[in-house]
Coordinates of C-alpha atoms in Angstrom, one line a residue:
M1 CA -5.6 -0.6 -27.4
I2 CA -6.7 -1.2 -23.6
A3 CA -3.9 -1.4 -20.8
R4 CA -4.5 -2.4 -17.5
L5 CA -3.6 0.2 -14.9
G6 CA -5.1 2.6 -13.8
S7 CA -8.6 4.7 -12.2
A8 CA -11.6 7.1 -14.1
S9 CA -13.6 6.9 -15.8
L10 CA -13.7 7.5 -20.5
A11 CA -16.0 5.8 -22.2
A12 CA -17.3 1.5 -21.6
V13 CA -16.4 -0.8 -23.9
V14 CA -18.7 -4.9 -23.7
V15 CA -17.0 -7.7 -23.1
L16 CA -17.4 -11.2 -22.6
S17 CA -17.1 -12.7 -19.4
G18 CA -16.3 -17.1 -19.6
S19 CA -19.7 -17.7 -19.2
G20 CA -20.6 -16.0 -22.1
V21 CA -22.7 -12.8 -20.8
A22 CA -21.6 -9.6 -21.5
R23 CA -20.9 -7.0 -19.5
A24 CA -18.8 -3.4 -19.1
A25 CA -15.6 -2.3 -18.3
A26 CA -15.0 1.5 -17.8
V27 CA -11.8 2.5 -19.7
Q28 CA -10.1 5.3 -18.5
P29 CA -7.8 8.1 -19.8
V30 CA -4.0 8.2 -18.5
P31 CA -3.3 10.6 -15.7
E32 CA -1.6 13.8 -16.0
I33 CA -0.6 13.9 -13.0
M34 CA -0.2 11.6 -10.5
A35 CA 0.6 11.5 -6.7
A36 CA 1.6 8.4 -4.2
L37 CA 0.1 8.9 -0.8
G38 CA 0.9 6.6 2.5
D39 CA 3.6 5.9 5.2
S40 CA 7.1 4.4 4.5
I41 CA 6.0 1.2 2.5
S42 CA 5.0 4.1 -0.6
T43 CA 8.5 6.0 -0.1
G44 CA 10.5 3.3 -0.8
F45 CA 11.8 3.2 3.0
N46 CA 15.3 1.4 3.1
A47 CA 14.8 -0.6 -0.4
C48 CA 18.0 1.2 -1.5
G49 CA 19.7 2.3 1.7
W50 CA 20.3 2.2 5.3
Y51 CA 17.3 4.2 6.7
V52 CA 16.6 6.7 3.8
S53 CA 13.7 7.3 1.5
C54 CA 14.0 6.0 -1.8
P55 CA 11.5 7.5 -4.1
S56 CA 12.8 5.7 -6.4
R57 CA 11.8 2.5 -5.7
S58 CA 8.1 2.9 -4.9
W59 CA 6.0 0.6 -6.2
S60 CA 3.6 3.6 -6.9
S61 CA 5.6 6.6 -8.0
G62 CA 9.3 5.2 -8.3
D63 CA 11.0 5.4 -11.3
H64 CA 13.3 2.8 -11.0
G65 CA 13.6 -0.3 -13.6
E66 CA 13.7 -2.8 -11.6
V67 CA 10.3 -2.6 -9.8
S68 CA 8.1 -1.4 -12.4
S69 CA 5.6 1.1 -10.7
H70 CA 2.5 2.1 -11.7
Y71 CA 4.1 5.8 -12.8
L72 CA 6.4 3.9 -15.5
R73 CA 3.7 1.1 -16.6
L74 CA 1.1 4.3 -17.1
S75 CA 4.4 6.3 -18.9
Q76 CA 4.6 3.8 -22.0
L77 CA 1.0 4.4 -22.2
S78 CA 1.1 8.0 -22.4
G79 CA 4.2 11.1 -22.7
T80 CA 1.6 13.2 -20.6
L81 CA 2.3 11.5 -17.5
H82 CA 6.3 12.4 -17.7
K83 CA 8.3 13.7 -14.6
H84 CA 4.7 13.9 -12.8
N85 CA 5.1 11.5 -10.6
L86 CA 4.4 13.5 -7.4
N87 CA 4.9 12.1 -4.0
F88 CA 3.1 12.6 -0.7
A89 CA 3.9 9.9 1.2
A90 CA 5.7 10.4 4.3
P91 CA 7.6 7.5 7.1
G92 CA 5.4 6.9 10.2
S93 CA 2.4 8.4 8.8
T94 CA -1.1 6.9 10.0
S95 CA -4.2 7.2 9.7
A96 CA -4.0 10.8 10.9
D97 CA -2.1 12.1 8.1
L98 CA -4.1 11.5 4.8
L99 CA -6.0 14.2 5.0
G100 CA -3.1 16.8 4.4
Q101 CA -1.4 14.5 2.4
V102 CA -5.1 14.6 -0.3
K103 CA -4.8 18.3 0.4
K104 CA -1.4 18.4 -1.0
A105 CA -2.9 16.5 -3.8
V106 CA -5.5 18.5 -5.0
A107 CA -2.9 21.5 -4.8
A108 CA -1.0 19.4 -7.4
K109 CA -4.3 18.8 -9.0
A110 CA -3.0 14.9 -8.8
D111 CA -6.2 13.2 -11.5
Y112 CA -5.0 9.4 -10.2
V113 CA -4.0 9.2 -6.3
T114 CA -2.5 6.1 -4.4
I115 CA -2.9 4.9 -1.5
L116 CA -2.0 2.9 0.7
I117 CA -2.0 3.9 5.1
G118 CA -2.7 1.8 8.1
A119 CA 0.5 -0.7 9.0
Q120 CA 1.3 2.3 11.8
D121 CA -2.2 2.7 12.1
A122 CA -1.7 -0.7 14.3
C123 CA 2.4 -1.2 14.6
V124 CA 2.6 1.0 17.7
R125 CA 4.0 -0.2 21.1
T126 CA 1.0 -1.5 22.3
E127 CA -2.5 -2.7 21.8
Q128 CA -4.3 -0.2 23.7
A129 CA -2.7 2.9 21.2
M130 CA -4.0 0.8 17.9
T131 CA -6.2 3.0 15.9
P132 CA -9.5 2.4 16.2
V133 CA -11.4 0.6 13.4
S134 CA -14.0 3.5 14.0
T135 CA -11.5 6.5 13.5
Y136 CA -9.3 4.8 10.6
R137 CA -12.2 4.5 8.7
A138 CA -13.5 8.2 9.1
R139 CA -10.2 9.8 8.2
L140 CA -10.6 8.0 5.0
D141 CA -13.9 9.2 4.5
R142 CA -12.8 12.9 5.3
A143 CA -9.8 12.2 3.0
L144 CA -11.4 11.3 -0.1
H145 CA -14.1 13.3 0.4
E146 CA -11.6 16.2 0.0
L147 CA -10.1 14.6 -2.8
R148 CA -13.4 14.5 -4.6
A149 CA -14.4 17.6 -3.5
G150 CA -11.0 19.6 -4.9
M151 CA -10.6 17.0 -7.3
P152 CA -13.6 15.8 -8.5
G153 CA -12.4 13.8 -12.0
A154 CA -9.3 12.1 -9.5
R155 CA -9.2 8.1 -9.6
V156 CA -8.8 6.5 -6.9
F157 CA -6.2 2.8 -5.9
I158 CA -6.5 1.8 -3.0
A159 CA -4.4 -0.6 -2.0
S160 CA -4.5 -3.2 1.2
I161 CA -2.0 -3.6 4.6
P162 CA 0.5 -5.9 4.2
D163 CA -0.1 -8.6 6.5
L164 CA 1.9 -7.8 9.4
R165 CA 1.6 -12.0 10.9
R166 CA 3.1 -12.9 8.3
L167 CA 6.3 -10.9 8.5
W168 CA 7.0 -12.6 12.0
R169 CA 6.3 -15.7 10.5
V170 CA 8.9 -15.1 7.7
G171 CA 11.6 -13.5 9.8
K172 CA 10.9 -15.4 13.2
D173 CA 13.4 -17.5 13.1
Q174 CA 15.9 -15.2 11.8
A175 CA 18.5 -14.2 14.0
L176 CA 19.3 -10.7 12.8
A177 CA 15.3 -9.8 11.8
R178 CA 14.6 -10.4 16.0
S179 CA 17.8 -8.2 16.9
F180 CA 16.1 -5.7 14.3
W181 CA 13.2 -5.9 15.8
T182 CA 14.0 -5.7 19.4
L183 CA 16.8 -2.8 19.4
G184 CA 14.9 -0.7 16.7
R185 CA 11.2 -1.6 18.9
I186 CA 9.8 -2.3 15.7
C187 CA 6.2 -2.8 15.5
Q188 CA 6.0 -4.0 18.8
T189 CA 2.3 -4.9 18.8
M190 CA 3.2 -7.8 16.6
L191 CA 7.2 -7.9 16.9
A192 CA 7.8 -8.4 20.2
R193 CA 9.0 -11.3 21.6
P194 CA 8.8 -13.1 18.7
K195 CA 10.5 -16.3 19.9
S196 CA 7.5 -16.8 22.1
A197 CA 5.2 -19.3 21.7
K198 CA 3.3 -18.3 24.3
R199 CA -0.5 -18.1 24.4
A200 CA -0.8 -14.6 25.0
D201 CA 1.5 -13.9 22.5
K202 CA -0.3 -15.8 20.0
E203 CA -3.6 -14.3 20.4
R204 CA -1.8 -10.6 21.2
R205 CA -0.6 -11.3 17.0
S206 CA -3.6 -12.7 16.0
R207 CA -5.5 -9.7 17.2
V208 CA -2.9 -7.5 15.7
R209 CA -3.6 -9.4 12.1
E210 CA -6.9 -9.0 12.8
R211 CA -7.1 -4.8 13.5
V212 CA -5.4 -5.0 10.1
M213 CA -7.9 -7.0 8.6
A214 CA -10.3 -5.2 9.7
Y215 CA -8.8 -1.9 8.2
N216 CA -8.0 -3.5 4.5
R217 CA -12.5 -4.1 5.1
E218 CA -13.2 -0.3 6.2
A219 CA -11.0 1.0 3.4
A220 CA -12.5 -0.9 0.7
R221 CA -16.0 0.1 2.1
A222 CA -14.8 3.6 1.7
C223 CA -13.6 3.1 -1.3
A224 CA -16.9 1.1 -2.9
A225 CA -18.1 4.2 -1.0
Y226 CA -16.4 6.7 -3.5
G227 CA -17.9 4.9 -6.8
P228 CA -16.4 3.7 -9.6
A229 CA -13.2 6.1 -9.8
C230 CA -11.8 4.4 -6.7
R231 CA -10.4 0.7 -6.6
T232 CA -8.6 -1.7 -4.8
D233 CA -7.2 -4.6 -4.9
G234 CA -9.5 -6.8 -3.7
G235 CA -7.0 -8.0 -0.5
A236 CA -4.7 -8.9 -3.0
V237 CA -1.2 -7.3 -1.2
F238 CA -2.3 -8.7 2.0
S239 CA -2.6 -11.9 0.4
F240 CA 0.6 -12.7 -1.2
P241 CA 2.7 -15.2 0.1
F242 CA 5.9 -12.7 0.3
T243 CA 9.4 -14.9 2.1
L244 CA 12.4 -12.3 3.4
E245 CA 13.4 -12.1 -0.2
H246 CA 11.0 -9.1 -0.2
V247 CA 11.6 -6.9 3.3
S248 CA 14.7 -5.7 3.7
R249 CA 18.2 -6.0 5.3
W250 CA 18.1 -3.5 6.3
D251 CA 15.2 -3.9 9.2
Y252 CA 13.6 -6.8 8.6
F253 CA 10.5 -4.9 7.9
H254 CA 9.7 -3.1 4.7
P255 CA 9.4 -4.3 1.3
S256 CA 13.3 -4.6 -0.6
T257 CA 13.5 -3.5 -4.4
A258 CA 11.4 -7.0 -4.5
G259 CA 9.5 -6.6 -2.2
Q260 CA 8.0 -2.8 -4.2
R261 CA 8.3 -5.3 -7.6
V262 CA 5.8 -7.3 -6.1
L263 CA 3.8 -4.1 -4.3
A264 CA 3.5 -2.9 -8.4
E265 CA 2.7 -6.2 -9.9
Q266 CA -0.2 -7.2 -7.1
T267 CA -1.5 -3.3 -7.1
F268 CA -1.5 -2.8 -11.5
E269 CA -3.0 -5.6 -12.8
R270 CA -5.7 -5.2 -10.1
G271 CA -6.7 -1.4 -11.2
F272 CA -8.2 0.7 -13.5
D273 CA -8.5 -1.0 -17.6
W274 CA -5.9 2.3 -18.9
L275 CA -6.9 3.5 -22.4
D276 CA -3.5 3.3 -24.7
P277 CA -3.3 6.3 -27.0
R278 CA -0.6 3.9 -29.4

């Protein structure tokens, strides 16, 4: 049995496409150790309480049933992964921190790694402080090179960064959301002056969105350069039409438990084909 889930290469099976043309699909063995890398999104920050990380709610490595994470889905296929769900993501991390997280994953011998990084590269005080696209790409390349060197058989899944402008759109008419964004100085490049319809603010939001889109394009290219052991969600997370239901009420920025569940769904189904040994 083949289940949709993760990464790496065990064999190839021939399947028929809708047009009747045969194609080869790599089937992956279920990993023995997985690691979540990235920022506060992957730690489940504010998904279960007031300004705390909730790793059990992580879309990647969490073990909370409501989220149905990659870890739980993979664990249903094989007991080898049970309790081998590591989380090296950290709130506030940018692409500059990814290499250090990769080194931890290599030391732990993780053979399946998920990456969601870049929101904090764009969510800074000013546009000038945003990470340049070329720098973002170079950091991803270095991190993936380190992973390949340390764990040649590791499979990698890179999730796209959510659309920050959509967050502004779904929350800008909520007084409580605006208060959190302003008092907490949350993602000021996108969320400053949320009620403003001035041309300068509209253009600023568009430029920040374009920067996130550029990060996502470069992440996809870095993944392609890594080879068949790397997959992306094809922009599914960025494109998902999330609502306030999917956003934490603790800050109107991070995903809620429902949002983490969406992240798991949107990424898992676009990942690798895993071999179900049952």
